[in-house]
Coordinates of C-alpha atoms and ligand atoms in Angstrom, one line a residue:
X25 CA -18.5 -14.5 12.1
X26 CA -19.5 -11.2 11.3
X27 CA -20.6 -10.5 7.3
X28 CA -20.2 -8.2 5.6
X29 CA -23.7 -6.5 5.3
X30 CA -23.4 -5.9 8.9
X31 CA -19.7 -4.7 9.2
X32 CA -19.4 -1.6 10.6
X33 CA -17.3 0.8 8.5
X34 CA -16.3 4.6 7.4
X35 CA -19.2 6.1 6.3
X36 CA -17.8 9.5 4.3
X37 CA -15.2 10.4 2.2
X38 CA -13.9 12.9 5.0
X39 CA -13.8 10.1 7.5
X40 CA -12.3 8.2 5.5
X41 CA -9.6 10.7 5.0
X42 CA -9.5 11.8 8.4
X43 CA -9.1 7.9 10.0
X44 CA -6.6 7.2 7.6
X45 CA -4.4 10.2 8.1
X46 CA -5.2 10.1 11.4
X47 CA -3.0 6.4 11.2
X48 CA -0.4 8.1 9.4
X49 CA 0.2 11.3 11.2
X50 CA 1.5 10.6 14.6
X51 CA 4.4 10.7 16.5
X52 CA 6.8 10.4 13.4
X53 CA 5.6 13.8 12.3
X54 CA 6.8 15.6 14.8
X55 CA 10.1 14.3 16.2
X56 CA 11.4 11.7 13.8
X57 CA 10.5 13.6 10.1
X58 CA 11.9 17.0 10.8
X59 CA 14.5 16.4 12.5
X60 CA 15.9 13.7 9.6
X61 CA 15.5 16.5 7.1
X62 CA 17.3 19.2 8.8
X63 CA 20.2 16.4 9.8
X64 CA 19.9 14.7 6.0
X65 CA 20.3 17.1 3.9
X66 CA 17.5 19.8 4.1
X67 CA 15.9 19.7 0.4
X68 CA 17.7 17.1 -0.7
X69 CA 16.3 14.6 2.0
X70 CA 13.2 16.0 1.3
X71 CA 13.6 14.9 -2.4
X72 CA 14.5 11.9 -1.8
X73 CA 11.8 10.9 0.6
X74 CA 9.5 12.1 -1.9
X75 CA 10.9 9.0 -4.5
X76 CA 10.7 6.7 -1.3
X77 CA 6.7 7.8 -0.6
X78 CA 6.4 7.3 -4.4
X79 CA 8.0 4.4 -5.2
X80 CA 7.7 2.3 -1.9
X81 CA 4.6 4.1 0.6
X82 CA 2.0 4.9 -2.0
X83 CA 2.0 1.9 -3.8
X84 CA 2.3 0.0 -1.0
X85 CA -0.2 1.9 0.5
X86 CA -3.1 1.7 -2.2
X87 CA -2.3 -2.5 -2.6
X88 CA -2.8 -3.0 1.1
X89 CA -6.1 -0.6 1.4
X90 CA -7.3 -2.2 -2.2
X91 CA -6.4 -5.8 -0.6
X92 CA -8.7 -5.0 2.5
X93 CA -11.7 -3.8 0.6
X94 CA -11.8 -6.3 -2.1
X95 CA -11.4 -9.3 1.4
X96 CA -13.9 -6.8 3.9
X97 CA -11.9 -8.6 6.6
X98 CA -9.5 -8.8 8.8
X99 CA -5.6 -9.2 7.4
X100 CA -5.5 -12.9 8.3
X101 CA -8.6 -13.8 6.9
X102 CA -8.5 -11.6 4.0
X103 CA -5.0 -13.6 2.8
X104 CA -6.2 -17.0 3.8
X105 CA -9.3 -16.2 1.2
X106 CA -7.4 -14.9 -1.6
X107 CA -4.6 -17.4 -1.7
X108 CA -5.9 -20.3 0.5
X109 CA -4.0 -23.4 1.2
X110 CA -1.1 -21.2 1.0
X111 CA 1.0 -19.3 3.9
X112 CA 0.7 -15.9 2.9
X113 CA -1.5 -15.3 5.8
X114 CA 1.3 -15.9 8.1
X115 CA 2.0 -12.0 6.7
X116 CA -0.9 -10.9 8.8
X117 CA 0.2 -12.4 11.8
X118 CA 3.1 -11.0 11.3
X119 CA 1.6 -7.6 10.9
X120 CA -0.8 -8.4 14.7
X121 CA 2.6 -9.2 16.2
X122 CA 3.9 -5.9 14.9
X123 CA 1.3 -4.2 16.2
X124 CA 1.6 -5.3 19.6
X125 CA 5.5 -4.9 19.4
X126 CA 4.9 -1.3 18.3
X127 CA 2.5 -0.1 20.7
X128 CA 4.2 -1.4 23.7
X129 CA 6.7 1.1 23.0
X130 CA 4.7 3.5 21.0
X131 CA 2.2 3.8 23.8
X132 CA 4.8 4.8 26.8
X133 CA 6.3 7.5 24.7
X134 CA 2.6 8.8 24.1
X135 CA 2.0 8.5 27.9
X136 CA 4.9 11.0 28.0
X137 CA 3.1 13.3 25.8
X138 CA -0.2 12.6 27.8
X139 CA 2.3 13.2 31.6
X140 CA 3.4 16.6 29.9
X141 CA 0.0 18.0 28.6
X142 CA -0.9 17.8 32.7
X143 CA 2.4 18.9 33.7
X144 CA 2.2 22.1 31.1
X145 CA -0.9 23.0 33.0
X146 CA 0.8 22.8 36.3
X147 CA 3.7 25.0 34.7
X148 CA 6.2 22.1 36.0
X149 CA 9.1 20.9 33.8
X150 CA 9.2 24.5 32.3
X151 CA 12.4 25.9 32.6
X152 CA 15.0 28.3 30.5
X153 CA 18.1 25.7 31.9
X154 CA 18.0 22.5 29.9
X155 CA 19.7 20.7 32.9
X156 CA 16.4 21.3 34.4
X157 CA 13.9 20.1 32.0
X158 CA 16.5 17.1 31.8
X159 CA 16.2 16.5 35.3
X160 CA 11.9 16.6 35.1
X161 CA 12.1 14.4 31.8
X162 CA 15.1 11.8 33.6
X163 CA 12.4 12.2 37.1
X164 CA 9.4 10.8 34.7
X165 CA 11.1 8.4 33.0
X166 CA 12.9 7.2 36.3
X167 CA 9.6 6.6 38.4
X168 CA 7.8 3.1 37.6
X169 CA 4.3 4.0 38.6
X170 CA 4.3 7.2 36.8
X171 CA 4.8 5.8 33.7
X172 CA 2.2 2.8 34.2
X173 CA -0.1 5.0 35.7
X174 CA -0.4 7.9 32.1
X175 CA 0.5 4.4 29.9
X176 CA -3.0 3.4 31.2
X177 CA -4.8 6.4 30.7
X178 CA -3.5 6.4 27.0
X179 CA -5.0 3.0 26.9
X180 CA -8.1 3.3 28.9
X181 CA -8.8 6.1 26.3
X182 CA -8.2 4.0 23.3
X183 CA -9.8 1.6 24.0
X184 CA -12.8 3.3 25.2
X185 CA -13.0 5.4 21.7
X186 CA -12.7 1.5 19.6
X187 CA -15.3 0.5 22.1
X188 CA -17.7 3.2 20.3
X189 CA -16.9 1.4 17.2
X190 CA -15.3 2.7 13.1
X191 CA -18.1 4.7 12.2
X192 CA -19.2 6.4 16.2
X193 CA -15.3 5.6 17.4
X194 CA -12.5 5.7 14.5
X195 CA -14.2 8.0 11.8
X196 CA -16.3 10.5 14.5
X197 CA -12.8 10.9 17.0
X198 CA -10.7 11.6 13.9
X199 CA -12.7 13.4 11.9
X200 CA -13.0 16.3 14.9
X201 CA -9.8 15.5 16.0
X202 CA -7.5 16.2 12.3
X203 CA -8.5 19.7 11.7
X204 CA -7.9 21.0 14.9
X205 CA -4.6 19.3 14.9
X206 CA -3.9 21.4 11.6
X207 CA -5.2 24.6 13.4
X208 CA -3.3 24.0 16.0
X209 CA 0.2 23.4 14.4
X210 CA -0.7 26.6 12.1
X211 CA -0.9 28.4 14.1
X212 CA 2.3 27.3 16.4
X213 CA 4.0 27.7 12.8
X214 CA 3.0 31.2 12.5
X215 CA 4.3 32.0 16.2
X216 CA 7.8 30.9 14.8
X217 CA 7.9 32.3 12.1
X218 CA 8.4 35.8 13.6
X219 CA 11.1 34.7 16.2
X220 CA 14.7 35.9 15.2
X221 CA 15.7 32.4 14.5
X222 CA 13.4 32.0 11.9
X223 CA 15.4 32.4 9.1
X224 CA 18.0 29.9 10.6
X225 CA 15.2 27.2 11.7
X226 CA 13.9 27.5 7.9
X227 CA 18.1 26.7 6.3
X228 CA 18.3 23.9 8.8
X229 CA 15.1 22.5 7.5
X230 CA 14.9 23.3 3.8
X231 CA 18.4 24.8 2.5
X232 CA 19.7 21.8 -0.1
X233 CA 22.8 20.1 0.5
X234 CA 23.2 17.2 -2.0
X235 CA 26.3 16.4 -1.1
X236 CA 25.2 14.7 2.3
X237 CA 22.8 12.3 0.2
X238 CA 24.6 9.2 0.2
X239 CA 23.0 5.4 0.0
X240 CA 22.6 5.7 4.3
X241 CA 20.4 8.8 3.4
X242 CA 18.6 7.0 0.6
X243 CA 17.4 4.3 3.1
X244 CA 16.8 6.2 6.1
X245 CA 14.1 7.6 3.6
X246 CA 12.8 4.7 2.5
X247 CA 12.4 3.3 6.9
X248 CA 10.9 6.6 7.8
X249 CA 8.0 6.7 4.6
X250 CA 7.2 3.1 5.7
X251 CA 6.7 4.0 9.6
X252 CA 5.1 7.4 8.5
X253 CA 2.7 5.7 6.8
X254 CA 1.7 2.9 8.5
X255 CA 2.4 0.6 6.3
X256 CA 3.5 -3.5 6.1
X257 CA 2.1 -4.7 9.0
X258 CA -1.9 -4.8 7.9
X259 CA -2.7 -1.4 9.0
X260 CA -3.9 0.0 6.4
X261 CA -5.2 -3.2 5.2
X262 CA -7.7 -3.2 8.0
X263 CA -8.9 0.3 7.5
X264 CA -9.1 -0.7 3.7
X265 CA -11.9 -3.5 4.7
X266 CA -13.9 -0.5 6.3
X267 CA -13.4 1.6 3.1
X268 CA -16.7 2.1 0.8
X269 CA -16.8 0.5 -2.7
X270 CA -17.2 3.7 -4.4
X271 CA -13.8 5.2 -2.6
X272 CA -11.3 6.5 -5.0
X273 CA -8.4 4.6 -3.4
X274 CA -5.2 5.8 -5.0
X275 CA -6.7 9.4 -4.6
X276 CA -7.2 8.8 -1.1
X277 CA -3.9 7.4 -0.7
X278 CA -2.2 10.3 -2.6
X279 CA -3.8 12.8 -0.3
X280 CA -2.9 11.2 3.0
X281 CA 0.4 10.7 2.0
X282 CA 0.7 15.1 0.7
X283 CA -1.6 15.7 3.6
X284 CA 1.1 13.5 6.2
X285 CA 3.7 15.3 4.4
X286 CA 2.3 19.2 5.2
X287 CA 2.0 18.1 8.7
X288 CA 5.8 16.8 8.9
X289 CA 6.9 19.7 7.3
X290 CA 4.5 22.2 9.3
X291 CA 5.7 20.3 12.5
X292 CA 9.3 21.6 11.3
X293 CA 8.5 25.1 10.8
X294 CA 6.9 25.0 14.3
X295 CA 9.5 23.8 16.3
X296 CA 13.3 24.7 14.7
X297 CA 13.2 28.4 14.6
X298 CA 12.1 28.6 18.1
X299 CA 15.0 26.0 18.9
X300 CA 17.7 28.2 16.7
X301 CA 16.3 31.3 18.7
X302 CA 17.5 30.3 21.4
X303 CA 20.6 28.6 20.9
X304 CA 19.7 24.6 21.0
X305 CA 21.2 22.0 19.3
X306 CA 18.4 20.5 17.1
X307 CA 18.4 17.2 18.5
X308 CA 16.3 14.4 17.4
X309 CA 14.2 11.7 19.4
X310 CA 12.4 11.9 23.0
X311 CA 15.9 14.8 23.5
X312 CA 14.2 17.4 21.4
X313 CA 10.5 17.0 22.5
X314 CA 10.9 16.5 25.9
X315 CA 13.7 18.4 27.2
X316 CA 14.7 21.3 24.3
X317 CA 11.6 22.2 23.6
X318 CA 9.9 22.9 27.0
X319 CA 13.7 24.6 27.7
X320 CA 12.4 26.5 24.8
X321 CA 9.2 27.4 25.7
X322 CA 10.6 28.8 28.8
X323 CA 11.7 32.1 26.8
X324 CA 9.2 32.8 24.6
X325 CA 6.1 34.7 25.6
X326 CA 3.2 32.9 26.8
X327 CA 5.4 29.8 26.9
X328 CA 3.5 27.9 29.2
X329 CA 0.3 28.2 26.9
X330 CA 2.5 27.6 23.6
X331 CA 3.6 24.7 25.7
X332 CA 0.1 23.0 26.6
X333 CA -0.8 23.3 22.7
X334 CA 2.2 21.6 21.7
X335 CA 1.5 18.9 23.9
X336 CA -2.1 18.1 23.2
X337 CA -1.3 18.6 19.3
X338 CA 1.3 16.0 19.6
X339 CA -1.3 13.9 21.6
X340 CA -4.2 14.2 19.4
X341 CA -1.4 13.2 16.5
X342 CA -0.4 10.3 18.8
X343 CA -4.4 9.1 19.1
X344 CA -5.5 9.0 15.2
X345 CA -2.1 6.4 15.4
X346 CA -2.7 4.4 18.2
X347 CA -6.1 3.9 17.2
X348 CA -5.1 2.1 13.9
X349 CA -2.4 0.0 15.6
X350 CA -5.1 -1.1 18.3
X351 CA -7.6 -2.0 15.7
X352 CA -5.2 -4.2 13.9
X353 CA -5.6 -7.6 16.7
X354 CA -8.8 -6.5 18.0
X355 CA -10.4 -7.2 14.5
X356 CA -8.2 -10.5 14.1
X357 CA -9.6 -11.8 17.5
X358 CA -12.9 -10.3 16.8
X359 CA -13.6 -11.8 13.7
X360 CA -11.0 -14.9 13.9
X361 CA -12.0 -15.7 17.3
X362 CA -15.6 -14.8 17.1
X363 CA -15.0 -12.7 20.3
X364 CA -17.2 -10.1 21.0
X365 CA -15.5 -6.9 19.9
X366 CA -15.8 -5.7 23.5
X367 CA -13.6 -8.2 24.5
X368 CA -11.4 -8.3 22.2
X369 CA -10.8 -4.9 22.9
X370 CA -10.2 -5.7 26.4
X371 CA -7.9 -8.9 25.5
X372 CA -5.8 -6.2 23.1
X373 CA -5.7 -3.5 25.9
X374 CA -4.3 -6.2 28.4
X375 CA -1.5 -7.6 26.5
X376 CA -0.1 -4.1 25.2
X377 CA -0.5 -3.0 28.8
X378 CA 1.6 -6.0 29.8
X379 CA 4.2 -5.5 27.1
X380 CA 4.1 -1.9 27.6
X381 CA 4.4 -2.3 31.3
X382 CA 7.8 -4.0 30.3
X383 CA 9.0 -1.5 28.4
X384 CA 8.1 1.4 30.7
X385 CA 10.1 -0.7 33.3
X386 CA 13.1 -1.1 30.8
X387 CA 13.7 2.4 31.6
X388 CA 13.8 2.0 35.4
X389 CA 13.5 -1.2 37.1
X390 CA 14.7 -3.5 34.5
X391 CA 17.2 -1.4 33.0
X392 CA 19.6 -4.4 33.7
X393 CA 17.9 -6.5 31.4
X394 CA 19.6 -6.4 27.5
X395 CA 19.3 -8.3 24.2
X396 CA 22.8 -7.3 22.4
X397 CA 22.7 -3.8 24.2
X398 CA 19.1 -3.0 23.5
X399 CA 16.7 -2.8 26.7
X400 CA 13.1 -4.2 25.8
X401 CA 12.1 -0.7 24.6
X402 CA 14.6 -1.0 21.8
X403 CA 14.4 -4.1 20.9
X404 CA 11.0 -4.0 19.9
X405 CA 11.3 -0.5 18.6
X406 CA 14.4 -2.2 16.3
X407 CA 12.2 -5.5 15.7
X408 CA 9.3 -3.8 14.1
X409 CA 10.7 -1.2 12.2
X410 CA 14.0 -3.1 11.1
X411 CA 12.3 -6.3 10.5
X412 CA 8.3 -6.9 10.4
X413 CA 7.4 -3.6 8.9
X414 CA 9.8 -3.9 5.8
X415 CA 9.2 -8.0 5.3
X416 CA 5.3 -7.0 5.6
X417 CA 5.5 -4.4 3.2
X418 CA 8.1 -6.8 0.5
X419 CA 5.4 -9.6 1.0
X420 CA 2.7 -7.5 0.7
X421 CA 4.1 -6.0 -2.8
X422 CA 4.5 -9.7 -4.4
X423 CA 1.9 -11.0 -2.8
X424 CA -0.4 -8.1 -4.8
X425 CA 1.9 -8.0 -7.9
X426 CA 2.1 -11.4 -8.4
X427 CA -0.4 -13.7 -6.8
X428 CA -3.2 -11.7 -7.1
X429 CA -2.1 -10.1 -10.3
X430 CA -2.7 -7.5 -12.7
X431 CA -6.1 -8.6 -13.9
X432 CA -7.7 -8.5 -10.8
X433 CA -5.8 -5.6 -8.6
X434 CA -6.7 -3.0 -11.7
X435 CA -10.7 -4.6 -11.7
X436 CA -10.3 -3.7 -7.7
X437 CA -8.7 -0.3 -8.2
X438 CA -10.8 0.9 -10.8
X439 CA -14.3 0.4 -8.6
X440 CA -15.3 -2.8 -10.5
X441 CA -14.4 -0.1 -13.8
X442 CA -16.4 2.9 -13.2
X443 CA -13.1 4.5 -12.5
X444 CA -10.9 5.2 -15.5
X445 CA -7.2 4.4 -14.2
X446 CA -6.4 0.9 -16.2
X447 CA -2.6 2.8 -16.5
X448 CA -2.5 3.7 -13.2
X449 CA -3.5 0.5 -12.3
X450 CA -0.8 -1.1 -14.7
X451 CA 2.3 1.1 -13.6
X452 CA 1.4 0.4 -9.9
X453 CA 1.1 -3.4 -10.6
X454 CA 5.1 -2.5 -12.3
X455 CA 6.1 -1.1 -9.3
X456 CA 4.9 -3.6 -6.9
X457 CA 6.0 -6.4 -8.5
X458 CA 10.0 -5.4 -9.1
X459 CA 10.5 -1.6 -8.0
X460 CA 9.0 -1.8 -4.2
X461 CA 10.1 -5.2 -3.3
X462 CA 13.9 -4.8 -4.2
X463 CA 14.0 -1.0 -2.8
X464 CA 12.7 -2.9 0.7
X465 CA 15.2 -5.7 0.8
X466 CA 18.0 -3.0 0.3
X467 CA 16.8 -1.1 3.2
X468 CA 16.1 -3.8 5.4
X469 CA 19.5 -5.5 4.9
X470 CA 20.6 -2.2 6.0
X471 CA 18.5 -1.9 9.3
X472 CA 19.8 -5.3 10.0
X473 CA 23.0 -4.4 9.3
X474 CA 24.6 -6.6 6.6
X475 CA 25.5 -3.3 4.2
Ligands
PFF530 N1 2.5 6.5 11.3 C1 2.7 6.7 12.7 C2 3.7 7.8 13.0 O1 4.3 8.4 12.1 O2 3.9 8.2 14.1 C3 3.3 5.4 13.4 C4 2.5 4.2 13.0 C5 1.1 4.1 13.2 C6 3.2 3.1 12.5 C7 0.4 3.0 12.8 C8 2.5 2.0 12.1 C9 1.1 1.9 12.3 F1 0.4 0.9 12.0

């Protein structure tokens, strides 16, 4: 077993930053988070997700990062030392099964991205009729070996970037890769903002309408802050093991989570003027990425270039995640198994390829095959975000509030003392112990449908 003097791990404050919102900032940003807002309630989503990040995603957040230092290991082992002879490590199992669940749909959807950064160099799928774009995004999605083939180069690539290690792999890939992402979308923003539809795309996204926030609005919020920020399933707690002991936490946490939210936002002020220019319903989901929007890009000048930096912004947002949700199993079988982290990343690649392989196929081949309507893609999109993220992230919450308790969570916070948030520390330990656990069970009663 690896220890700890030899554990590889971030090596700067900027990494740090960058690897951790490089987890955070992915594919949610861009299709999930505006879309929600402008269909929610404009402001008043916003607001509301703002109390969900709050009270649910940062705390969350800072006890899983604060768990993973104070352990330097990977989630199972980290639980099995700090409550042993008990089950909570069954929570990071649950988090490795997660992972796996998540990527094998996650990971076709980036292969998408990946098929349509080549295919806005070719200029193909570009077209002013939507029918059309439908028809190149229905051809993709229709033809088995196309989607294995780009699902293996989103792997191959993955992998080969853990291979390379946190410091030379994670922190070096992320910390190149998160400001050109923000140069990117800025200046994709500023493009839109001169289009007529401007002022229309802005109202969608940002005008207040209270009236639509209900309870269903409430927790939608709550679900998306918890995928956003990659949090319950032992995410963050493995990038938490790689943090340094002298890392402000809860500042670090605070600024992925603003930092997360500028890119969502940003991501909305790209994309829904252009869409209101020209007519488009804003659609959420695979719809709006992968059919309005190259429709889109058709009638705007320099479309097909416009095009290609959307794509590879999306896909460098779809890397910083995929990299976090890899590392989650290979560290488990790398320092649970004693494999050689080599293999483990090979082991990890395999199986998501397998399970990915299935859910590519759900869309083609094995569209036949259902579980209560839902082809495989579904189900474990509707698994992992409905059930394992939000019982992570309630277990998680006790498990810090009251197992490992006050005393020792503020000692772990604070740097050992040499930071001076004991209040901080004391309202989060609040929070995690009643406000976060019973916000979670509401919403995941909800995703499962009993209210
Ligand atoms: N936060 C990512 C997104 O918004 O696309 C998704 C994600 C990444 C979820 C990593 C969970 C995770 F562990």
């Amino acid at each position: 077993m690896t220890t700890s003097a030899q554990r590889d791990g971030f090596t700067s404050t900027l990494g740090v930053l960058a690897a951790t919102l490089g987890s955070a900032v992915g594919l949610g940003n861009i299709w999930k988070f505006p879309a929600l807002t402008g269909a929610n309630g404009g402001a008043g989503f916003l607001l509301v997700y703002l109390f969900a990040t709050l009270l649910v995603g940062l705390p969350v957040m800072i006890a899983e990062i604060t768990l993973g230092r104070r352990a330097r290991a990977n989630p199972i082992a980290a639980l099995k030392g700090m409550a042993p002879g008990r089950p909570w490590w069954l929570v990071g199992v649950s988090g490795m099964v997660a992972a796996f669940m998540i990527m094998a749909f996650y990971s076709e959807v980036v292969a998408w991205v990946f098929a349509y950064v080549w295919k806005s160099l070719e200029g193909s799928a570009l077209s002013s009729d939507a029918a059309v774009t439908e028809g190149a995004f229905a051809a993709l999605v229709a033809s088995p070996w196309q989607s294995l083939i780009w699902q293996w180069v989103v792997l191959l690539l993955i992998g080969g970037i853990l291979l390379r290690g946190v410091a030379r792999g994670i922190e070096a890939v992320t910390k190149r890769l998160m400001p050109l992402l923000f140069l990117l979308l800025a200046a994709l923003c500023v493009f839109s903002l001169t289009l007529d539809g401007a002022r229309e795309g802005l109202a969608f996204l940002f005008s207040p309408d209270f009236s639509r926030v209900n309870a269903g609005v409430v927790l939608t919020a709550v679900g998306l802050a918890f995928f956003k920020m990659s949090i319950g399933m032992g995410t963050m707690m493995t990038y938490g093991s790689y943090f340094r002991a002298d890392q402000n936490i809860p500042q670090t946490a605070a600024r992925v989570m603003c930092a997360d939210l500028a890119v969502s936002l940003l991501a909305g002020i790209a994309i829904f003027p252009a869409v209101f220019t020209f007519g488009f319903e804003p659609t959420a989901g695979p719809s709006l990425v992968f059919i309005t929007l190259p429709a889109v890009f058709a009638q705007l000048p320099f479309g097909q270039g416009l095009m290609f930096v959307f794509f590879v912004l999306t896909s460098i947002a779809a890397i910083g995640a995929m990299l976090s949700l890899l590392e989650v199993p290979v560290l488990v079988l790398h320092e649970r198994l004693g494999m050689k982290r080599s293999n483990a990343i090979a082991v990890c690649v395999l199986i998501v390829g397998v399970l990915g392989a299935g859910c590519a196929l759900s869309m083609n081949l094995l569209a036949d095959w259902r579980v209560q309507g839902r082809n495989l893609f579904d189900l474990m999109d509707f698994l992992s975000s409905n059930v394992l993220l939000p019982l992570g992230g309630i277990l998680i919450a006790l498990f810090t509030g009251w197992v490992w308790g006050r005393d020792a969570f503020s000692r772990a916070v604070s740097n050992e003392g040499s930071l001076d948030n004991r209040r901080l520390a004391g309202g989060l330990v609040l929070i995690l112990r009643y406000v976060s656990p019973l916000l979670i069970f509401i919403v995941m009663l909800n995703g499962l449908g009993f209210i």
